[in-house]
Coordinates of C-alpha atoms and ligand atoms in Angstrom, one line a residue:
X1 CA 0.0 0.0 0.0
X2 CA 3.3 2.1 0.1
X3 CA 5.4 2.6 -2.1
X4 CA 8.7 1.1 -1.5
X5 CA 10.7 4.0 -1.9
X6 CA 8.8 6.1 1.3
X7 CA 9.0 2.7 3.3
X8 CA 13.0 2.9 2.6
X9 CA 12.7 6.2 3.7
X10 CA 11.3 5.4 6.9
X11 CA 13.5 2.6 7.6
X12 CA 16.7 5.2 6.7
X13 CA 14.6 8.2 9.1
X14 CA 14.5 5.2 12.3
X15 CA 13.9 7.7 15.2
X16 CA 12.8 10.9 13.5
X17 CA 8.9 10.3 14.2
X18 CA 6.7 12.1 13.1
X19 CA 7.6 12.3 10.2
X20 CA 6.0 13.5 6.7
X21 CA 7.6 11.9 3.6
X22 CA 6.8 13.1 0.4
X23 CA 6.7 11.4 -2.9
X24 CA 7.4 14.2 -5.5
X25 CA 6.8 11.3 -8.7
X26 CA 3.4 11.1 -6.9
X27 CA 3.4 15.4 -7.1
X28 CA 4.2 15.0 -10.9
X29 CA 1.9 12.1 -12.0
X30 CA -1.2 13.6 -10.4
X31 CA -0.5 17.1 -12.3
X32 CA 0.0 15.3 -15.3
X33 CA -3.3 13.4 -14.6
X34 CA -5.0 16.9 -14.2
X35 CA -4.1 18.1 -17.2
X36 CA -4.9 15.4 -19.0
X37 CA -8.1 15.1 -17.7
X38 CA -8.8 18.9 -18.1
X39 CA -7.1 20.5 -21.1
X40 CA -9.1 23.6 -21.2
X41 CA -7.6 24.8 -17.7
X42 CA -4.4 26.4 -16.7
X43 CA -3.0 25.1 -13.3
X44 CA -2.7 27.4 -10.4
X45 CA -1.4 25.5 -7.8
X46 CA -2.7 26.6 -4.4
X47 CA 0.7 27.2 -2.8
X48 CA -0.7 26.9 1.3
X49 CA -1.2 23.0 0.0
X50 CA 2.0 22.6 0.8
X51 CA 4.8 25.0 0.3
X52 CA 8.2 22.8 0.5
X53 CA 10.4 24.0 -2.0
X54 CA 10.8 20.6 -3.9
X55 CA 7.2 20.5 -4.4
X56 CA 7.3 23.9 -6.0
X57 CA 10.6 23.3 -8.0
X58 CA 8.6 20.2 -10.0
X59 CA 5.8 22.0 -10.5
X60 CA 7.6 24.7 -12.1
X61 CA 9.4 22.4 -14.2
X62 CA 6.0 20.8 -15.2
X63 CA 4.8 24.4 -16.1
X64 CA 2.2 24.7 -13.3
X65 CA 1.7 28.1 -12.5
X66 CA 0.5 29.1 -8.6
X67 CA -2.5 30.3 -6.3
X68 CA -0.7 32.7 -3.6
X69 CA -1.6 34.3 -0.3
X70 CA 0.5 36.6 0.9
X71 CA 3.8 38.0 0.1
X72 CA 5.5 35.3 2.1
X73 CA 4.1 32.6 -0.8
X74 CA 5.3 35.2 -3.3
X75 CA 8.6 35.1 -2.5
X76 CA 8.3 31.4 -1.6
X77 CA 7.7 31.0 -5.2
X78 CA 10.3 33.6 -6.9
X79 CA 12.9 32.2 -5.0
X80 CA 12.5 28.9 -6.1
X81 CA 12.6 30.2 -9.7
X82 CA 8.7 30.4 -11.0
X83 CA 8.2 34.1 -13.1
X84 CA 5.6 36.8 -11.6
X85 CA 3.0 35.8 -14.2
X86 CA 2.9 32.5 -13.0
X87 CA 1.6 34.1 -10.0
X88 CA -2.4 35.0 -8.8
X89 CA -2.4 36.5 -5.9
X90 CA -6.2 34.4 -4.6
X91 CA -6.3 35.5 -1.3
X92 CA -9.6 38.2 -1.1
X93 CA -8.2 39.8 2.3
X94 CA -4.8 41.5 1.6
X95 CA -2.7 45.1 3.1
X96 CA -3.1 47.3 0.8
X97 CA 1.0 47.3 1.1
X98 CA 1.0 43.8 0.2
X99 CA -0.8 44.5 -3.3
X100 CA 1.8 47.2 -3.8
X101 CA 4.9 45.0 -3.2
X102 CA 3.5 42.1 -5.0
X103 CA 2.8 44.4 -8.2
X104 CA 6.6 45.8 -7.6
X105 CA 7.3 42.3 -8.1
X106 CA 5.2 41.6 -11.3
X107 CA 2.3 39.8 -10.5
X108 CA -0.8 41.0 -12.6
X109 CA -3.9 38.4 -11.0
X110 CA -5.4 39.9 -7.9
X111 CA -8.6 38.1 -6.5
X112 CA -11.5 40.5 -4.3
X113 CA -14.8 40.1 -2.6
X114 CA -16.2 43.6 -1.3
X115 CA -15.4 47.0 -2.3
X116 CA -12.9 47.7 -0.2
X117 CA -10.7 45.3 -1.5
X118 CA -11.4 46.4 -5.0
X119 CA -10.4 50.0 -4.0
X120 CA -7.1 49.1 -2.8
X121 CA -6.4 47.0 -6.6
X122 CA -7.8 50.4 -8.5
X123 CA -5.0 52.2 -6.7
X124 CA -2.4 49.6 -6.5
X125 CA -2.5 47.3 -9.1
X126 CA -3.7 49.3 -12.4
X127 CA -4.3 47.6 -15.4
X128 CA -4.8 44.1 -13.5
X129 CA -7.0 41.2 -13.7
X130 CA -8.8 41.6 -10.9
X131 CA -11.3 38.7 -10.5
X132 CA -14.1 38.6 -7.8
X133 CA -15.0 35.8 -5.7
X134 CA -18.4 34.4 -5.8
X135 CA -20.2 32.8 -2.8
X136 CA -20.6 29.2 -3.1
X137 CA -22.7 27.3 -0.8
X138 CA -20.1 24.7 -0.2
X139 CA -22.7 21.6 -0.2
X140 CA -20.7 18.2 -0.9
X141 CA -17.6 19.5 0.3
X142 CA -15.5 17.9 3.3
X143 CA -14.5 21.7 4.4
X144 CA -16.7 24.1 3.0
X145 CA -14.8 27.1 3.1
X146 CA -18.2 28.6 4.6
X147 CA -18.8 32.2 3.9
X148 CA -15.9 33.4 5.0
X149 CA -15.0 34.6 0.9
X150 CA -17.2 35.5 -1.8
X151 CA -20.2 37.9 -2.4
X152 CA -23.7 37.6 -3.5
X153 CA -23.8 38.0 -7.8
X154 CA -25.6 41.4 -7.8
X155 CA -22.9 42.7 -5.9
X156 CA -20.1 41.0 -8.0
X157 CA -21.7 42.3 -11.0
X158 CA -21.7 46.4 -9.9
X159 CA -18.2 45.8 -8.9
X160 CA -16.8 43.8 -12.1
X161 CA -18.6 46.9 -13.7
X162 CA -16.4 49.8 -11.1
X163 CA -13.7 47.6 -12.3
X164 CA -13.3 47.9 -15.5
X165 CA -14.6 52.1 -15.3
X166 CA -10.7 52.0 -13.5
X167 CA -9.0 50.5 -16.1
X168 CA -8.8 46.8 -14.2
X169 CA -9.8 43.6 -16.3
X170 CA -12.7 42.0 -15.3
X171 CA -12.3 38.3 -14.0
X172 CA -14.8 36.2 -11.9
X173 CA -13.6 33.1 -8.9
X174 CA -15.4 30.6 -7.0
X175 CA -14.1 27.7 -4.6
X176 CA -16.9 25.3 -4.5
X177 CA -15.3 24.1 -1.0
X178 CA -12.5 21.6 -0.5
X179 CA -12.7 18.1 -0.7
X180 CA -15.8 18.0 -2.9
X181 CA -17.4 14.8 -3.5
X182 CA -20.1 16.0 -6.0
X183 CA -18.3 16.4 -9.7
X184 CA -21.8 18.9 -10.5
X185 CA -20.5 21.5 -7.9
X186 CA -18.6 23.4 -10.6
X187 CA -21.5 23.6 -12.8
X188 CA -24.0 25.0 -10.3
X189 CA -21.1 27.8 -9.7
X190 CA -20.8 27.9 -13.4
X191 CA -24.2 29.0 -14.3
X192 CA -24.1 31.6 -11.5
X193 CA -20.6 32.9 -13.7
X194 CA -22.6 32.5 -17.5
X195 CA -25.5 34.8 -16.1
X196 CA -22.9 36.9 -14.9
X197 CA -20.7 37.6 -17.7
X198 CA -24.0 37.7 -19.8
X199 CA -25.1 40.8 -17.9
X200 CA -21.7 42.3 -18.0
X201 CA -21.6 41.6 -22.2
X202 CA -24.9 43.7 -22.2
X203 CA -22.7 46.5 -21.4
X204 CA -20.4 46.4 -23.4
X205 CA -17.8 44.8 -20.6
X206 CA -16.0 41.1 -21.5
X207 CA -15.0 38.8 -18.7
X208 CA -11.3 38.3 -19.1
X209 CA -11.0 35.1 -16.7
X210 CA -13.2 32.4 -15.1
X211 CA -11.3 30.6 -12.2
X212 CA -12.4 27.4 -11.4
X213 CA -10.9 27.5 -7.7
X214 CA -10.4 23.9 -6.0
X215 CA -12.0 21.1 -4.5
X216 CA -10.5 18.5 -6.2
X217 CA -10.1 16.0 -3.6
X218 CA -7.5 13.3 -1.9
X219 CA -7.8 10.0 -0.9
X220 CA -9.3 9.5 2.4
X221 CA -11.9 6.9 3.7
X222 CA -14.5 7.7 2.0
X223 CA -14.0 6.7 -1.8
X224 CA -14.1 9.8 -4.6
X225 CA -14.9 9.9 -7.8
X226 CA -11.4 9.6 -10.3
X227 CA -10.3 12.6 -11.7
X228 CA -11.2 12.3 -15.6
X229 CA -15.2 11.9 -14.0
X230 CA -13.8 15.3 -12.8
X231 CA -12.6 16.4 -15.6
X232 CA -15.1 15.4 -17.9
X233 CA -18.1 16.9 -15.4
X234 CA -15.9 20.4 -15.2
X235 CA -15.0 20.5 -19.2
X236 CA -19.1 20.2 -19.8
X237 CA -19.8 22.2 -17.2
X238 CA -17.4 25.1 -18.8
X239 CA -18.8 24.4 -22.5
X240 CA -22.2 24.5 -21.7
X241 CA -22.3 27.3 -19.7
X242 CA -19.3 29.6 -21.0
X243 CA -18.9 27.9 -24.7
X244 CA -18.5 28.3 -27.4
X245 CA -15.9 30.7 -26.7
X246 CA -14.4 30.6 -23.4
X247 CA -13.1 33.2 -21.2
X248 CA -9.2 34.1 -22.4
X249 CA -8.4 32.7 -19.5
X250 CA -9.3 29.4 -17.4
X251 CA -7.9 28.7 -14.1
X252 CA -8.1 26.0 -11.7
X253 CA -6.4 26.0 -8.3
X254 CA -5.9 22.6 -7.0
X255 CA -4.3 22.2 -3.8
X256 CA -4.9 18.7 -1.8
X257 CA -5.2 17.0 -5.6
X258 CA -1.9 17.5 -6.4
X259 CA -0.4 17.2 -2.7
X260 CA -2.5 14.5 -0.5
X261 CA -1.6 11.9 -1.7
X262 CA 2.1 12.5 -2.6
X263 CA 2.5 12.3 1.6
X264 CA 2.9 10.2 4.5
X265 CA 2.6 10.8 7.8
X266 CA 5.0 8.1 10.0
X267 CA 4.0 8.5 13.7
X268 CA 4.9 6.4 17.0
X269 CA 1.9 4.7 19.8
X270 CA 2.7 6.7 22.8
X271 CA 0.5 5.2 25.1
X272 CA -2.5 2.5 25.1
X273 CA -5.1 3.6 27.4
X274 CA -8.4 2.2 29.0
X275 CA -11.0 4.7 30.7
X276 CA -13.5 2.4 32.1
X277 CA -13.2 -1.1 32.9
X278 CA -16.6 -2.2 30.9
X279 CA -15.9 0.4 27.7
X280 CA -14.1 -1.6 24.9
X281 CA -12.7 1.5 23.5
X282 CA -8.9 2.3 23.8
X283 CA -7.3 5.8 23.8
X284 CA -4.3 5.5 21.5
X285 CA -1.8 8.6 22.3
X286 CA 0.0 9.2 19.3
X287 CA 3.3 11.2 19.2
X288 CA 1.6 13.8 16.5
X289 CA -1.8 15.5 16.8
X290 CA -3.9 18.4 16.2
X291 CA -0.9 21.0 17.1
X292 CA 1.8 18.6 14.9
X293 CA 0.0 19.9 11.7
X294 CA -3.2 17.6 11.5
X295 CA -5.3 20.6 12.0
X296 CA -7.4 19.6 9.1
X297 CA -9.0 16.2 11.9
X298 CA -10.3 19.5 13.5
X299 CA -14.4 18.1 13.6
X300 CA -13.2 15.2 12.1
X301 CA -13.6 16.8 8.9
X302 CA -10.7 14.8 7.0
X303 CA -10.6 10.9 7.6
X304 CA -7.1 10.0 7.3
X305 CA -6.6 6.3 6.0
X306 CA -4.3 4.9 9.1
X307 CA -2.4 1.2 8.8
X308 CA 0.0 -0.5 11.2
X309 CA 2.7 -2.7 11.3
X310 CA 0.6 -5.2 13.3
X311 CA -1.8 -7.6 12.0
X312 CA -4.5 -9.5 14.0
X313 CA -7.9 -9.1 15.3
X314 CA -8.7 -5.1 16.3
X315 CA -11.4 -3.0 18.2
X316 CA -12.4 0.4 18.1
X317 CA -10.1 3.0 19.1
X318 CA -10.1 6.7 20.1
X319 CA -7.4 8.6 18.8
X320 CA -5.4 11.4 20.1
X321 CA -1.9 13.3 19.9
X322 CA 0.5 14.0 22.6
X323 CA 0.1 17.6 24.1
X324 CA -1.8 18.3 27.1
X325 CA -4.6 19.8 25.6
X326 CA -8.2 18.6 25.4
X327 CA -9.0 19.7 21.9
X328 CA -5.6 17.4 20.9
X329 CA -8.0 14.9 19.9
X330 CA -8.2 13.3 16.2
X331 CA -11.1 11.0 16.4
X332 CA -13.6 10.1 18.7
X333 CA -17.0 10.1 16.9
X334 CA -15.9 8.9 13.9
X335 CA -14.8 5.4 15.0
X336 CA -11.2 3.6 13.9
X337 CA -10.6 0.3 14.6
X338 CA -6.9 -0.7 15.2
X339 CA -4.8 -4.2 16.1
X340 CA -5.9 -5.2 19.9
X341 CA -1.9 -5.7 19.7
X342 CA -1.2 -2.6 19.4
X343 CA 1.6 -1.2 22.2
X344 CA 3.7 1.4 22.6
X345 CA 6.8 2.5 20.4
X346 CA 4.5 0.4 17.6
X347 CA 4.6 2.5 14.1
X348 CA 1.0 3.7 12.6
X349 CA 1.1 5.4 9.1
X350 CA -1.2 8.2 8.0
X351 CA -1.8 7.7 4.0
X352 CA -2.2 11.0 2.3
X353 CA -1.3 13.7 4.7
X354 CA 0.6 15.1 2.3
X355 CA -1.9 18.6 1.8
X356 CA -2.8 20.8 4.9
X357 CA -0.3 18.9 7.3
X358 CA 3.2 20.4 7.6
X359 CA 2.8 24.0 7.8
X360 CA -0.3 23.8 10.0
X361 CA 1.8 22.9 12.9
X362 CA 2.7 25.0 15.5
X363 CA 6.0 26.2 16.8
X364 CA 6.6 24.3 19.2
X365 CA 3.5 24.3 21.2
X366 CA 4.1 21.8 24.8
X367 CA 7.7 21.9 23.7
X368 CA 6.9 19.7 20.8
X369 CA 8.7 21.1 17.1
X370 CA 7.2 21.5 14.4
X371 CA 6.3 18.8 12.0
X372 CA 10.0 17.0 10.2
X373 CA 9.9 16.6 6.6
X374 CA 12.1 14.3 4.1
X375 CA 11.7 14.2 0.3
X376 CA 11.9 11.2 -2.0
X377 CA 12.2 11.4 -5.4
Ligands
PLP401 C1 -7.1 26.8 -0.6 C2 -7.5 27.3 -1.9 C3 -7.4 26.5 -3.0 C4 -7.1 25.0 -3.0 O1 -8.2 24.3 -2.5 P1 -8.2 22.7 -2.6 O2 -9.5 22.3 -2.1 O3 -7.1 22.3 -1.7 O4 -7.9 22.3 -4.0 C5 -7.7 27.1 -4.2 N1 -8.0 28.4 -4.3 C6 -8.1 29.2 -3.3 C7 -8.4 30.7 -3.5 C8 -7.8 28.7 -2.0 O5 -7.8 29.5 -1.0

């Protein structure tokens, strides 16, 4: 179930646990699988994914161009060699300072949601693509992304229209929520974008750019559809709604696609625990939790697939990582089962923590650091 070369790894990283080892071939084959299954899109990766600099480096070399968030994934990406117009800068809240220093830099693709926002691009980033963020209502998604971006169209409409008045290009985003198990989100959110660009066209103003956000999912316990179903539900969904001729410009911003998978998470039993002398469930104490980067367990939202090196008969389990804080639970409601073997110093492997994991952990929170990271190629 894993591939020999991140076993090896393991074996040669005895003692560093936790540990995240990522497969960059995996990295490359799933892009290529993207593209493949949805020609009409350029890539954007979503750099907060997972920034490590080997990731980016392939991706670059692959031609995959990058969803940014802040100045710090700017830079994260110019250093590593990727050009400013492989950059859009996706993030809706931003310092107005931060839009001036990114334009210094070069990039030209600024996402907003409100007015505000919008101001700050008229007066520092003229002559952009400026794209505005739709509200999608997350349904079928793992994390929804809730309201938190996006407006209502009426409002996206009058400002697409203040837009281009100011000499900005006129572009239009959604995210229809991460982890999406329903391959007819994007068209829902498409037909909201082909009414808007219609009303837009009646004034004489052409949408530039559609951006097809993410959502395209990992591999967790609960089966997805492939990606070419993806693909082939996105590509009709863009025809029918936005055909015959597209938008100059198609995005898509896949982050846990192109990373999930590509990782796994080594980590060590700590401890073996019984409540109750009647309740069959045992509390296994990992040595990574919530604070060690798997903030995305946080509701139980994501559903890690977890295997053992023990085999044999097992029984529910609750799960938890190793600092002394209540909330450092993984799962309790959604039940595991795991080997009635199982002890401590035993190994237990998280499949496809490769998205949302490393950078999510904290400092060094109880005195633990922050999540270690190796690279196979
Ligand atoms: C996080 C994010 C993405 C990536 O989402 P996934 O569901 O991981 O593919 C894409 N676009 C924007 C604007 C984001 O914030």
């Amino acid at each position: 179930m894993i591939d020999p070369r991140v076993v090896d790894t393991f074996e040669r990283c005895r003692g560093r646990s936790p540990l995240l080892v990522i497969d960059i071939d995996r990295v490359r084959e799933r892009y290529e699988a993207l593209v493949a299954a949805l020609p009409d899109a350029t890539v954007y990766y979503a750099v907060k994914a997972n920034p490590h600099p080997d990731i980016l480096r392939c991706l670059i070399d692959l031609g995959s161009h990058f969803d940014v968030a802040s100045i710090g994934e700017v830079t994260q990406c110019l250093d590593v060699g990727a050009t400013p117009e492989r950059l859009s800068f996706g993030n809706t809240v931003k310092k107005e300072g931060a839009i001036a220093r990114a334009f210094d830099l070069g990039v030209r693709r600024y996402a907003f949601d409100c007015d505000g926002e919008l101001d700050k691009l008229i007066a520092a980033a003229p002559g952009s693509i400026a794209f505005c963020r739709i509200l999608c209502d997350g349904l079928g998604a793992a994390w929804p992304l809730s309201r938190k971006f996006g407006c209502a169209p009426d409002l996206a409409a009058d400002m697409l229209r203040k837009a281009a008045a100011n000499g900005l290009r006129p572009g239009i985003s959604f995210h229809v929520g991460s982890q999406q198990f329903d391959v007819d989100a994007w068209d829902r959110a498409l037909a909201t974008v082909a009414d808007l660009r219609a009303e837009l066209r009646a004034d004489g103003i052409e949408l530039e750019l559609v951006n097809l956000g993410g959502g395209l999912p990992g591999t967790y316990r609960e089966t997805t559809p492939a990606i070419d179903l993806y693909g082939k539900a996105i590509a009709h969904a863009l025809h029918r709604r936005l055909g015959p001729s597209l938008p100059a410009e198609v995005l898509i911003e896949p982050g846990r696609f192109l990373v999930a998978d590509a990782g796994v998470l080594g980590a060590e039993v700590v401890t073996v625990a019984r409540k109750t002398s009647y309740d069959e469930h045992r509390w296994v104490y990992l040595d990574v939790g919530m604070f060690s980067g798997l903030a995305e367990v946080m509701d139980e939202a994501i559903r890690y697939r977890i295997v053992t090196e023990r085999d044999g008969p097992t029984g529910p389990v609750v799960l938890a990582g190793p600092t002394c804080d209540s909330a450092d639970v993984l799962y309790q409601r959604y039940e595991y089962q795991l080997p009635l073997a199982l002890a401590p110093g035993d190994r237990v492997f998280l499949l496809s923590a490769g998205a949302y994991s490393a950078t999510y952990s904290t400092v060094g929170f109880n005195g633990f650091p922050p999540l270690d990271v190796e690279v196979v190629r």
